[in-house]
Tab-separated table of C-alpha atoms in Angstrom:
chain	number	residue	atom	x	y	z
Y	1	MET	CA	0.000	0.000	0.000
Y	2	LYS	CA	2.824	2.361	0.959
Y	3	LYS	CA	4.515	1.616	-2.354
Y	4	LEU	CA	1.339	2.541	-4.232
Y	5	ILE	CA	1.024	5.813	-2.330
Y	6	LEU	CA	4.670	6.675	-2.946
Y	7	ALA	CA	4.337	5.789	-6.617
Y	8	ALA	CA	1.263	7.994	-6.924
Y	9	ALA	CA	3.068	10.864	-5.164
Y	10	PHE	CA	6.086	10.575	-7.438
Y	11	ALA	CA	3.821	10.408	-10.492
Y	12	ALA	CA	1.983	13.545	-9.402
Y	13	LEU	CA	5.292	15.315	-8.763
Y	14	ALA	CA	6.601	14.277	-12.159
Y	15	ALA	CA	3.405	15.440	-13.834
Y	16	GLY	CA	3.632	18.804	-12.094
Y	17	THR	CA	7.226	19.191	-13.168
Y	18	ALA	CA	6.351	18.306	-16.726
Y	19	LEU	CA	3.536	20.831	-16.802
Y	20	ALA	CA	5.653	23.663	-15.388
Y	21	GLU	CA	7.281	25.755	-18.106
Y	22	THR	CA	9.535	28.771	-17.779
Y	23	ILE	CA	9.554	31.559	-20.355
Y	24	LYS	CA	11.492	34.805	-20.572
Y	25	VAL	CA	9.468	37.945	-21.318
Y	26	GLY	CA	11.109	41.265	-22.146
Y	27	VAL	CA	9.536	44.514	-20.969
Y	28	THR	CA	10.489	48.149	-20.504
Y	29	PRO	CA	10.655	49.596	-16.960
Y	30	GLY	CA	7.548	51.149	-15.478
Y	31	GLU	CA	4.027	50.078	-16.275
Y	32	HIS	CA	4.932	47.193	-18.592
Y	33	ALA	CA	7.158	45.664	-15.910
Y	34	GLN	CA	4.580	46.266	-13.162
Y	35	ILE	CA	1.755	44.698	-15.137
Y	36	MET	CA	3.863	41.695	-16.123
Y	37	GLU	CA	4.567	41.047	-12.425
Y	38	LYS	CA	0.810	40.750	-11.931
Y	39	VAL	CA	0.508	38.528	-15.014
Y	40	LYS	CA	3.252	36.331	-13.557
Y	41	GLU	CA	1.119	35.795	-10.428
Y	42	VAL	CA	-1.870	34.772	-12.547
Y	43	ALA	CA	0.162	32.469	-14.811
Y	44	ALA	CA	1.972	30.570	-12.047
Y	45	PRO	CA	-0.987	28.360	-10.998
Y	46	LYS	CA	-1.526	27.571	-14.675
Y	47	GLY	CA	1.935	25.976	-14.829
Y	48	LEU	CA	3.686	28.907	-16.535
Y	49	ASP	CA	6.637	30.543	-14.796
Y	50	ILE	CA	7.463	33.977	-16.253
Y	51	GLU	CA	10.974	35.344	-15.918
Y	52	ILE	CA	10.795	39.109	-16.505
Y	53	LEU	CA	13.722	40.933	-18.111
Y	54	GLU	CA	13.729	44.739	-18.302
Y	55	PHE	CA	15.211	46.700	-21.205
Y	56	SER	CA	15.866	50.427	-21.123
Y	57	ASP	CA	15.128	51.124	-24.782
Y	58	TYR	CA	12.757	50.100	-27.584
Y	59	VAL	CA	15.287	48.472	-29.929
Y	60	VAL	CA	16.867	45.627	-27.979
Y	61	PRO	CA	13.724	43.681	-26.913
Y	62	ASN	CA	12.796	42.786	-30.499
Y	63	GLN	CA	16.373	41.855	-31.378
Y	64	ALA	CA	16.578	39.691	-28.260
Y	65	LEU	CA	13.290	38.021	-29.176
Y	66	ALA	CA	14.404	37.367	-32.743
Y	67	ASP	CA	17.722	35.966	-31.471
Y	68	GLY	CA	15.983	33.525	-29.124
Y	69	GLU	CA	17.121	35.238	-25.922
Y	70	LEU	CA	13.472	35.937	-25.078
Y	71	ASN	CA	10.323	33.915	-25.631
Y	72	ALA	CA	8.077	36.987	-25.789
Y	73	ASN	CA	8.067	40.711	-25.222
Y	74	SER	CA	5.460	43.204	-24.073
Y	75	PHE	CA	6.409	46.851	-24.525
Y	76	GLN	CA	5.446	48.149	-27.983
Y	77	HIS	CA	2.429	49.178	-30.007
Y	78	GLN	CA	1.497	47.500	-33.271
Y	79	PRO	CA	2.730	50.283	-35.629
Y	80	TYR	CA	6.175	50.156	-33.986
Y	81	LEU	CA	6.320	46.377	-34.348
Y	82	ASP	CA	5.222	46.627	-37.979
Y	83	ASN	CA	7.995	49.145	-38.643
Y	84	GLN	CA	10.624	46.974	-36.939
Y	85	ILE	CA	9.565	43.958	-38.994
Y	86	ALA	CA	9.707	45.976	-42.227
Y	87	ASP	CA	13.106	47.501	-41.416
Y	88	ARG	CA	14.858	44.509	-39.859
Y	89	GLY	CA	13.076	41.481	-41.290
Y	90	TYR	CA	12.132	39.987	-37.933
Y	91	ASP	CA	9.909	36.908	-38.075
Y	92	ILE	CA	7.856	38.183	-35.131
Y	93	VAL	CA	4.072	38.373	-34.718
Y	94	SER	CA	1.675	39.893	-32.207
Y	95	VAL	CA	-0.534	37.421	-30.350
Y	96	GLY	CA	-2.576	39.610	-28.021
Y	97	LEU	CA	-3.474	43.181	-27.117
Y	98	THR	CA	-2.346	44.657	-23.807
Y	99	ILE	CA	-2.760	48.366	-23.033
Y	100	THR	CA	-3.044	51.705	-24.758
Y	101	THR	CA	-0.865	54.446	-23.307
Y	102	PRO	CA	-1.958	57.897	-24.506
Y	103	MET	CA	1.062	60.011	-25.441
Y	104	GLY	CA	1.363	63.320	-23.626
Y	105	VAL	CA	2.967	66.722	-24.197
Y	106	TYR	CA	4.887	67.931	-21.133
Y	107	SER	CA	6.617	71.178	-20.303
Y	108	ASN	CA	8.478	72.832	-17.445
Y	109	LYS	CA	8.079	76.253	-19.098
Y	110	VAL	CA	4.484	76.640	-20.296
Y	111	LYS	CA	1.106	75.474	-19.067
Y	112	SER	CA	-0.577	75.112	-22.464
Y	113	LEU	CA	0.348	74.775	-26.122
Y	114	ASP	CA	-1.095	78.260	-26.694
Y	115	GLU	CA	1.685	79.722	-24.535
Y	116	LEU	CA	4.455	78.411	-26.805
Y	117	GLN	CA	6.348	81.287	-28.369
Y	118	ASP	CA	7.407	81.656	-32.008
Y	119	GLY	CA	10.402	79.418	-32.669
Y	120	ALA	CA	9.821	77.217	-29.601
Y	121	THR	CA	11.573	73.840	-29.511
Y	122	ILE	CA	9.589	70.653	-28.963
Y	123	ALA	CA	11.394	67.350	-28.429
Y	124	ILE	CA	9.923	64.231	-30.042
Y	125	PRO	CA	11.059	60.572	-30.233
Y	126	ASN	CA	13.628	59.862	-32.933
Y	127	ASP	CA	12.222	56.498	-34.048
Y	128	PRO	CA	9.890	56.678	-37.074
Y	129	THR	CA	6.664	55.398	-35.543
Y	130	ASN	CA	6.795	57.237	-32.226
Y	131	GLY	CA	8.145	60.376	-33.881
Y	132	GLY	CA	5.259	60.284	-36.336
Y	133	ARG	CA	2.846	59.631	-33.508
Y	134	ALA	CA	4.143	62.695	-31.644
Y	135	LEU	CA	3.658	64.909	-34.698
Y	136	LEU	CA	0.118	63.612	-35.128
Y	137	VAL	CA	-0.608	64.470	-31.497
Y	138	LEU	CA	0.575	68.042	-32.110
Y	139	ALA	CA	-1.444	68.195	-35.332
Y	140	SER	CA	-4.573	66.986	-33.544
Y	141	LYS	CA	-4.208	69.929	-31.159
Y	142	GLY	CA	-3.963	72.413	-34.027
Y	143	LEU	CA	-0.326	73.354	-33.452
Y	144	ILE	CA	0.850	72.108	-36.859
Y	145	LYS	CA	-0.503	70.389	-39.960
Y	146	VAL	CA	1.005	67.215	-41.393
Y	147	ASN	CA	0.819	65.835	-44.928
Y	148	PRO	CA	-1.843	63.107	-44.685
Y	149	ASP	CA	0.045	60.995	-47.239
Y	150	ALA	CA	2.751	60.430	-44.610
Y	151	GLY	CA	0.370	58.323	-42.535
Y	152	LEU	CA	1.673	57.105	-39.188
Y	153	LYS	CA	5.324	57.596	-40.166
Y	154	ALA	CA	5.308	61.374	-40.517
Y	155	THR	CA	8.583	63.216	-39.955
Y	156	PRO	CA	9.286	66.928	-39.445
Y	157	ALA	CA	9.777	67.091	-43.230
Y	158	ASP	CA	6.079	66.206	-43.615
Y	159	VAL	CA	4.899	69.232	-41.628
Y	160	THR	CA	2.991	71.386	-44.118
Y	161	GLU	CA	1.872	74.211	-41.831
Y	162	ASN	CA	3.805	75.469	-38.818
Y	163	PRO	CA	2.480	78.930	-37.865
Y	164	LYS	CA	4.619	79.159	-34.715
Y	165	ASN	CA	7.790	77.999	-36.506
Y	166	ILE	CA	8.177	75.158	-34.037
Y	167	GLN	CA	11.631	73.567	-34.051
Y	168	PHE	CA	11.729	69.803	-33.533
Y	169	ALA	CA	14.484	68.108	-31.526
Y	170	GLU	CA	14.496	64.383	-32.320
Y	171	LEU	CA	15.825	62.441	-29.326
Y	172	ASP	CA	15.905	58.897	-28.030
Y	173	ALA	CA	12.507	58.259	-26.432
Y	174	ALA	CA	14.036	57.330	-23.071
Y	175	GLN	CA	15.850	60.690	-22.879
Y	176	LEU	CA	12.774	62.862	-23.443
Y	177	PRO	CA	11.846	63.424	-19.774
Y	178	ARG	CA	15.393	64.669	-19.091
Y	179	SER	CA	15.176	67.030	-22.055
Y	180	LEU	CA	12.434	69.106	-20.406
Y	181	ALA	CA	15.063	71.356	-18.821
Y	182	ASP	CA	16.454	72.249	-22.247
Y	183	VAL	CA	13.399	72.446	-24.528
Y	184	ASP	CA	10.086	74.256	-24.381
Y	185	ALA	CA	8.061	71.038	-24.447
Y	186	ALA	CA	8.432	67.330	-25.170
Y	187	VAL	CA	6.051	64.673	-26.463
Y	188	ILE	CA	6.695	61.654	-24.269
Y	189	ASN	CA	5.554	58.026	-24.323
Y	190	THR	CA	3.646	57.162	-21.167
Y	191	ASN	CA	6.054	54.470	-19.950
Y	192	TYR	CA	8.928	56.960	-19.855
Y	193	ALA	CA	6.680	59.688	-18.454
Y	194	LEU	CA	5.549	57.508	-15.542
Y	195	GLU	CA	9.127	56.426	-14.896
Y	196	ALA	CA	9.960	60.139	-14.484
Y	197	ASP	CA	6.960	60.681	-12.150
Y	198	LEU	CA	4.957	62.466	-14.836
Y	199	HIS	CA	1.285	61.460	-14.902
Y	200	PRO	CA	-0.511	61.964	-18.240
Y	201	LYS	CA	-3.802	62.947	-16.642
Y	202	GLU	CA	-2.240	65.395	-14.177
Y	203	ASP	CA	0.985	66.739	-15.681
Y	204	ALA	CA	0.533	66.759	-19.466
Y	205	ILE	CA	-0.367	70.085	-21.095
Y	206	ALA	CA	-1.947	68.105	-23.951
Y	207	ILE	CA	-2.767	64.430	-24.344
Y	208	GLU	CA	-3.473	62.073	-27.216
Y	209	SER	CA	-7.031	60.983	-27.844
Y	210	GLU	CA	-7.897	57.547	-26.451
Y	211	LYS	CA	-9.111	56.603	-29.936
Y	212	SER	CA	-5.776	55.838	-31.556
Y	213	PRO	CA	-4.240	52.881	-33.429
Y	214	TYR	CA	-1.462	52.543	-30.885
Y	215	ALA	CA	-2.609	49.623	-28.734
Y	216	ASN	CA	0.333	47.715	-27.261
Y	217	VAL	CA	0.827	44.021	-27.959
Y	218	ILE	CA	2.473	40.825	-26.785
Y	219	ALA	CA	4.907	39.632	-29.458
Y	220	VAL	CA	6.492	36.221	-30.031
Y	221	ARG	CA	8.470	34.537	-32.778
Y	222	ALA	CA	6.163	33.372	-35.568
Y	223	ALA	CA	7.260	29.766	-35.011
Y	224	ASP	CA	5.902	29.918	-31.438
Y	225	LYS	CA	2.562	31.631	-32.065
Y	226	ASP	CA	0.536	28.430	-31.639
Y	227	ALA	CA	2.507	27.089	-28.685
Y	228	PRO	CA	0.402	26.232	-25.609
Y	229	TRP	CA	2.421	28.605	-23.406
Y	230	VAL	CA	1.479	31.518	-25.690
Y	231	LYS	CA	-2.201	30.836	-25.103
Y	232	THR	CA	-1.578	30.667	-21.348
Y	233	LEU	CA	0.416	33.914	-21.395
Y	234	VAL	CA	-2.286	35.822	-23.276
Y	235	GLU	CA	-5.098	34.360	-21.157
Y	236	SER	CA	-3.206	35.325	-18.005
Y	237	TYR	CA	-2.689	38.877	-19.243
Y	238	HIS	CA	-6.377	39.160	-20.128
Y	239	ASP	CA	-7.485	37.955	-16.692
Y	240	ASP	CA	-10.000	40.185	-14.914
Y	241	SER	CA	-7.623	40.605	-11.978
Y	242	VAL	CA	-4.983	42.087	-14.290
Y	243	LYS	CA	-7.508	44.516	-15.763
Y	244	ALA	CA	-8.531	45.580	-12.255
Y	245	PHE	CA	-4.870	46.037	-11.325
Y	246	ILE	CA	-4.305	48.327	-14.321
Y	247	VAL	CA	-7.381	50.435	-13.583
Y	248	ASP	CA	-6.666	50.720	-9.840
Y	249	THR	CA	-2.922	51.300	-10.124
Y	250	PHE	CA	-2.652	53.691	-13.042
Y	251	LYS	CA	-5.935	55.584	-12.603
Y	252	GLY	CA	-6.610	56.374	-16.247
Y	253	ALA	CA	-3.021	56.787	-17.447
Y	254	LEU	CA	-3.285	53.375	-19.113
Y	255	ILE	CA	-6.272	51.802	-20.829
Y	256	PRO	CA	-6.771	48.002	-21.023
Y	257	SER	CA	-7.141	47.240	-24.739
Y	258	TRP	CA	-8.846	43.849	-24.670
């Protein structure tokens, strides 16, 4: 009888070990890292152990995913991923929506866009998709006009009307909060804003509409898109407890997109 009990115990232990799977997920610091910690809690009882790796920029997480150093990443919106795939040939796909983070315009020198003087300098991200997004935010507020043919990848060269002669400083997205001491305003992605203690709803002098195409995604290598762990990862992220965590923690700065 004891042998049967021991055999059953060992079998259960072996089954549990077989079911447990560890994956590495790349995120950027701030809200993406915080949310993934919550997702990790939800995924653990489902047999999925998530190891979270933080990256300080937007370029390395896709390269690391493509190179097999990560199993998934969660930090970017779909237009940025599309641009990375087109430019670098990554065989990466999105498998689930996460959050939308409205981009904000911040300033240490003025309290509204109307206060910007002629020739003012506004810092924007230097990558094509986020730089274009920043220009579209400014255009939506009436500060400039952008050639509609440029689509989501507009650059300063696509600005067709600029009545205040705004000068654009194109900087690495992670450096934009630090640039506020040197420029009149900066258009900053929410993850970097929150990391610098800037809250979109409280500190931005202008904010992107919630109706935008910039929902963030979970990305994996195309070869893994149908793997069981991918389904578990997405289901864990889309759990009601994760949605409640986002709403309660970020108080409107982030919007669950599923």
